[in-house]
PDB file of C-alpha atoms in Angstrom:
ATOM      1  CA  UNK A  60      11.438 -27.754  20.981  1.00 82.00           C
ATOM      2  CA  UNK A  61      12.067 -31.364  20.031  1.00 89.00           C
ATOM      3  CA  UNK A  62      14.206 -31.875  16.917  1.00 90.00           C
ATOM      4  CA  UNK A  63      11.550 -34.105  15.348  1.00 91.00           C
ATOM      5  CA  UNK A  64       8.995 -31.273  15.574  1.00 91.00           C
ATOM      6  CA  UNK A  65      11.361 -28.762  13.994  1.00 87.00           C
ATOM      7  CA  UNK A  66      12.248 -31.199  11.194  1.00 88.00           C
ATOM      8  CA  UNK A  67       8.590 -31.946  10.497  1.00 90.00           C
ATOM      9  CA  UNK A  68       7.760 -28.226  10.429  1.00 89.00           C
ATOM     10  CA  UNK A  69      10.643 -27.391   8.088  1.00 85.00           C
ATOM     11  CA  UNK A  70       9.797 -30.289   5.782  1.00 85.00           C
ATOM     12  CA  UNK A  71       6.188 -29.112   5.545  1.00 85.00           C
ATOM     13  CA  UNK A  72       7.236 -25.484   5.056  1.00 82.00           C
ATOM     14  CA  UNK A  73       9.734 -26.262   2.300  1.00 80.00           C
ATOM     15  CA  UNK A  74       7.254 -28.465   0.452  1.00 81.00           C
ATOM     16  CA  UNK A  75       4.261 -26.150   0.715  1.00 77.00           C
ATOM     17  CA  UNK A  76       3.039 -24.718  -2.556  1.00 77.00           C
ATOM     18  CA  UNK A  77       1.320 -21.379  -2.030  1.00 72.00           C
ATOM     19  CA  UNK A  78       1.503 -20.319  -5.669  1.00 75.00           C
ATOM     20  CA  UNK A  79      -2.232 -20.852  -6.224  1.00 75.00           C
ATOM     21  CA  UNK A  80      -3.143 -18.634  -3.291  1.00 70.00           C
ATOM     22  CA  UNK A  81      -0.582 -16.020  -4.319  1.00 68.00           C
ATOM     23  CA  UNK A  82      -1.910 -15.885  -7.879  1.00 71.00           C
ATOM     24  CA  UNK A  83      -5.408 -15.185  -6.534  1.00 74.00           C
ATOM     25  CA  UNK A  84      -4.171 -12.545  -4.103  1.00 72.00           C
ATOM     26  CA  UNK A  85      -5.177  -9.029  -5.030  1.00 77.00           C
ATOM     27  CA  UNK A  86      -3.290  -6.637  -2.780  1.00 77.00           C
ATOM     28  CA  UNK A  87      -4.633  -3.151  -2.239  1.00 83.00           C
ATOM     29  CA  UNK A  88      -2.243  -0.293  -2.932  1.00 90.00           C
ATOM     30  CA  UNK A  89      -2.357   3.244  -1.575  1.00 93.00           C
ATOM     31  CA  UNK A  90      -0.437   6.232  -2.914  1.00 93.00           C
ATOM     32  CA  UNK A  91      -0.086   9.056  -0.409  1.00 93.00           C
ATOM     33  CA  UNK A  92       1.040  12.299  -1.988  1.00 91.00           C
ATOM     34  CA  UNK A  93       1.767  15.679  -0.515  1.00 90.00           C
ATOM     35  CA  UNK A  94       1.083  19.153  -1.791  1.00 87.00           C
ATOM     36  CA  UNK A  95       4.705  19.596  -2.787  1.00 87.00           C
ATOM     37  CA  UNK A  96       4.442  16.853  -5.435  1.00 86.00           C
ATOM     38  CA  UNK A  97       0.675  16.697  -5.936  1.00 91.00           C
ATOM     39  CA  UNK A  98      -0.808  20.154  -6.576  1.00 90.00           C
ATOM     40  CA  UNK A  99      -4.410  20.689  -5.566  1.00 91.00           C
ATOM     41  CA  UNK A 100      -5.283  21.496  -9.183  1.00 93.00           C
ATOM     42  CA  UNK A 101      -4.186  18.054 -10.460  1.00 93.00           C
ATOM     43  CA  UNK A 102      -6.360  14.959 -10.250  1.00 94.00           C
ATOM     44  CA  UNK A 103      -5.071  11.496  -9.341  1.00 94.00           C
ATOM     45  CA  UNK A 104      -5.282   9.920 -12.840  1.00 94.00           C
ATOM     46  CA  UNK A 105      -3.191  12.727 -14.328  1.00 93.00           C
ATOM     47  CA  UNK A 106      -0.556  12.555 -11.594  1.00 93.00           C
ATOM     48  CA  UNK A 107      -0.472   8.756 -11.741  1.00 93.00           C
ATOM     49  CA  UNK A 108       0.216   8.796 -15.473  1.00 92.00           C
ATOM     50  CA  UNK A 109       3.024  11.325 -14.914  1.00 92.00           C
ATOM     51  CA  UNK A 110       4.524   9.032 -12.286  1.00 90.00           C
ATOM     52  CA  UNK A 111       4.372   6.066 -14.648  1.00 91.00           C
ATOM     53  CA  UNK A 112       1.442   4.095 -13.240  1.00 88.00           C
ATOM     54  CA  UNK A 113      -0.332   2.272 -16.066  1.00 86.00           C
ATOM     55  CA  UNK A 114      -3.634   1.734 -14.282  1.00 87.00           C
ATOM     56  CA  UNK A 115      -4.324   4.572 -11.827  1.00 87.00           C
ATOM     57  CA  UNK A 116      -7.813   3.228 -11.088  1.00 87.00           C
ATOM     58  CA  UNK A 117      -6.232   0.149  -9.471  1.00 86.00           C
ATOM     59  CA  UNK A 118      -4.375   2.296  -6.940  1.00 91.00           C
ATOM     60  CA  UNK A 119      -6.128   4.144  -4.153  1.00 92.00           C
ATOM     61  CA  UNK A 120      -4.814   7.610  -3.464  1.00 94.00           C
ATOM     62  CA  UNK A 121      -4.866  10.229  -0.744  1.00 94.00           C
ATOM     63  CA  UNK A 122      -3.449  13.728  -0.806  1.00 93.00           C
ATOM     64  CA  UNK A 123      -2.091  15.432   2.287  1.00 91.00           C
ATOM     65  CA  UNK A 124      -1.825  19.137   1.565  1.00 83.00           C
ATOM     66  CA  UNK A 125       1.173  19.870   3.741  1.00 82.00           C
ATOM     67  CA  UNK A 126       4.522  18.173   3.687  1.00 77.00           C
ATOM     68  CA  UNK A 127       7.243  16.954   1.428  1.00 78.00           C
ATOM     69  CA  UNK A 128       9.006  13.689   0.736  1.00 80.00           C
ATOM     70  CA  UNK A 129       9.435  12.908   4.439  1.00 87.00           C
ATOM     71  CA  UNK A 130       5.755  12.987   5.319  1.00 86.00           C
ATOM     72  CA  UNK A 131       6.338  10.209   7.841  1.00 89.00           C
ATOM     73  CA  UNK A 132       8.499  12.596   9.865  1.00 90.00           C
ATOM     74  CA  UNK A 133       6.598  15.799   9.142  1.00 88.00           C
ATOM     75  CA  UNK A 134       3.056  14.494   9.732  1.00 89.00           C
ATOM     76  CA  UNK A 135       3.281  11.054  11.348  1.00 92.00           C
ATOM     77  CA  UNK A 136      -0.186  11.285  12.909  1.00 93.00           C
ATOM     78  CA  UNK A 137      -1.888  12.289   9.659  1.00 92.00           C
ATOM     79  CA  UNK A 138      -0.108   9.571   7.729  1.00 92.00           C
ATOM     80  CA  UNK A 139      -0.964   6.966  10.362  1.00 95.00           C
ATOM     81  CA  UNK A 140      -4.629   7.983  10.201  1.00 95.00           C
ATOM     82  CA  UNK A 141      -4.655   7.656   6.395  1.00 94.00           C
ATOM     83  CA  UNK A 142      -3.041   4.206   6.575  1.00 95.00           C
ATOM     84  CA  UNK A 143      -5.412   3.130   9.352  1.00 95.00           C
ATOM     85  CA  UNK A 144      -8.483   4.166   7.308  1.00 94.00           C
ATOM     86  CA  UNK A 145      -7.168   2.504   4.161  1.00 93.00           C
ATOM     87  CA  UNK A 146      -6.377  -0.722   5.996  1.00 92.00           C
ATOM     88  CA  UNK A 147      -9.817  -0.832   7.604  1.00 92.00           C
ATOM     89  CA  UNK A 148     -11.505  -0.283   4.223  1.00 89.00           C
ATOM     90  CA  UNK A 149      -9.337  -2.919   2.518  1.00 85.00           C
ATOM     91  CA  UNK A 150     -10.054  -5.500   5.212  1.00 85.00           C
ATOM     92  CA  UNK A 151     -13.769  -4.748   5.188  1.00 87.00           C
ATOM     93  CA  UNK A 152     -13.874  -5.197   1.398  1.00 82.00           C
ATOM     94  CA  UNK A 153     -12.377  -8.697   1.692  1.00 74.00           C
ATOM     95  CA  UNK A 154     -15.131  -9.945   4.022  1.00 68.00           C
TER      96      UNK A 154
END
């Protein structure tokens, strides 16, 4: 890569102002809880308030009945499916 190209790229990158785009960005959040922490008898708004979330409606949630704090090791396929569904829904909503 020619030095002039790298310098031009870095100059543009360092001088770019993405703050306007970042302020408009509304990321989607997903809380995935397991039965060990999220009992079946408790709804998401109640659990969210207990966990300290101020606006539970702004956070999507999914409950996986089985598992503990290491759900990514205990149920990697289930967790991947939940993330895949959430991502697809979030991307579809932005179109």
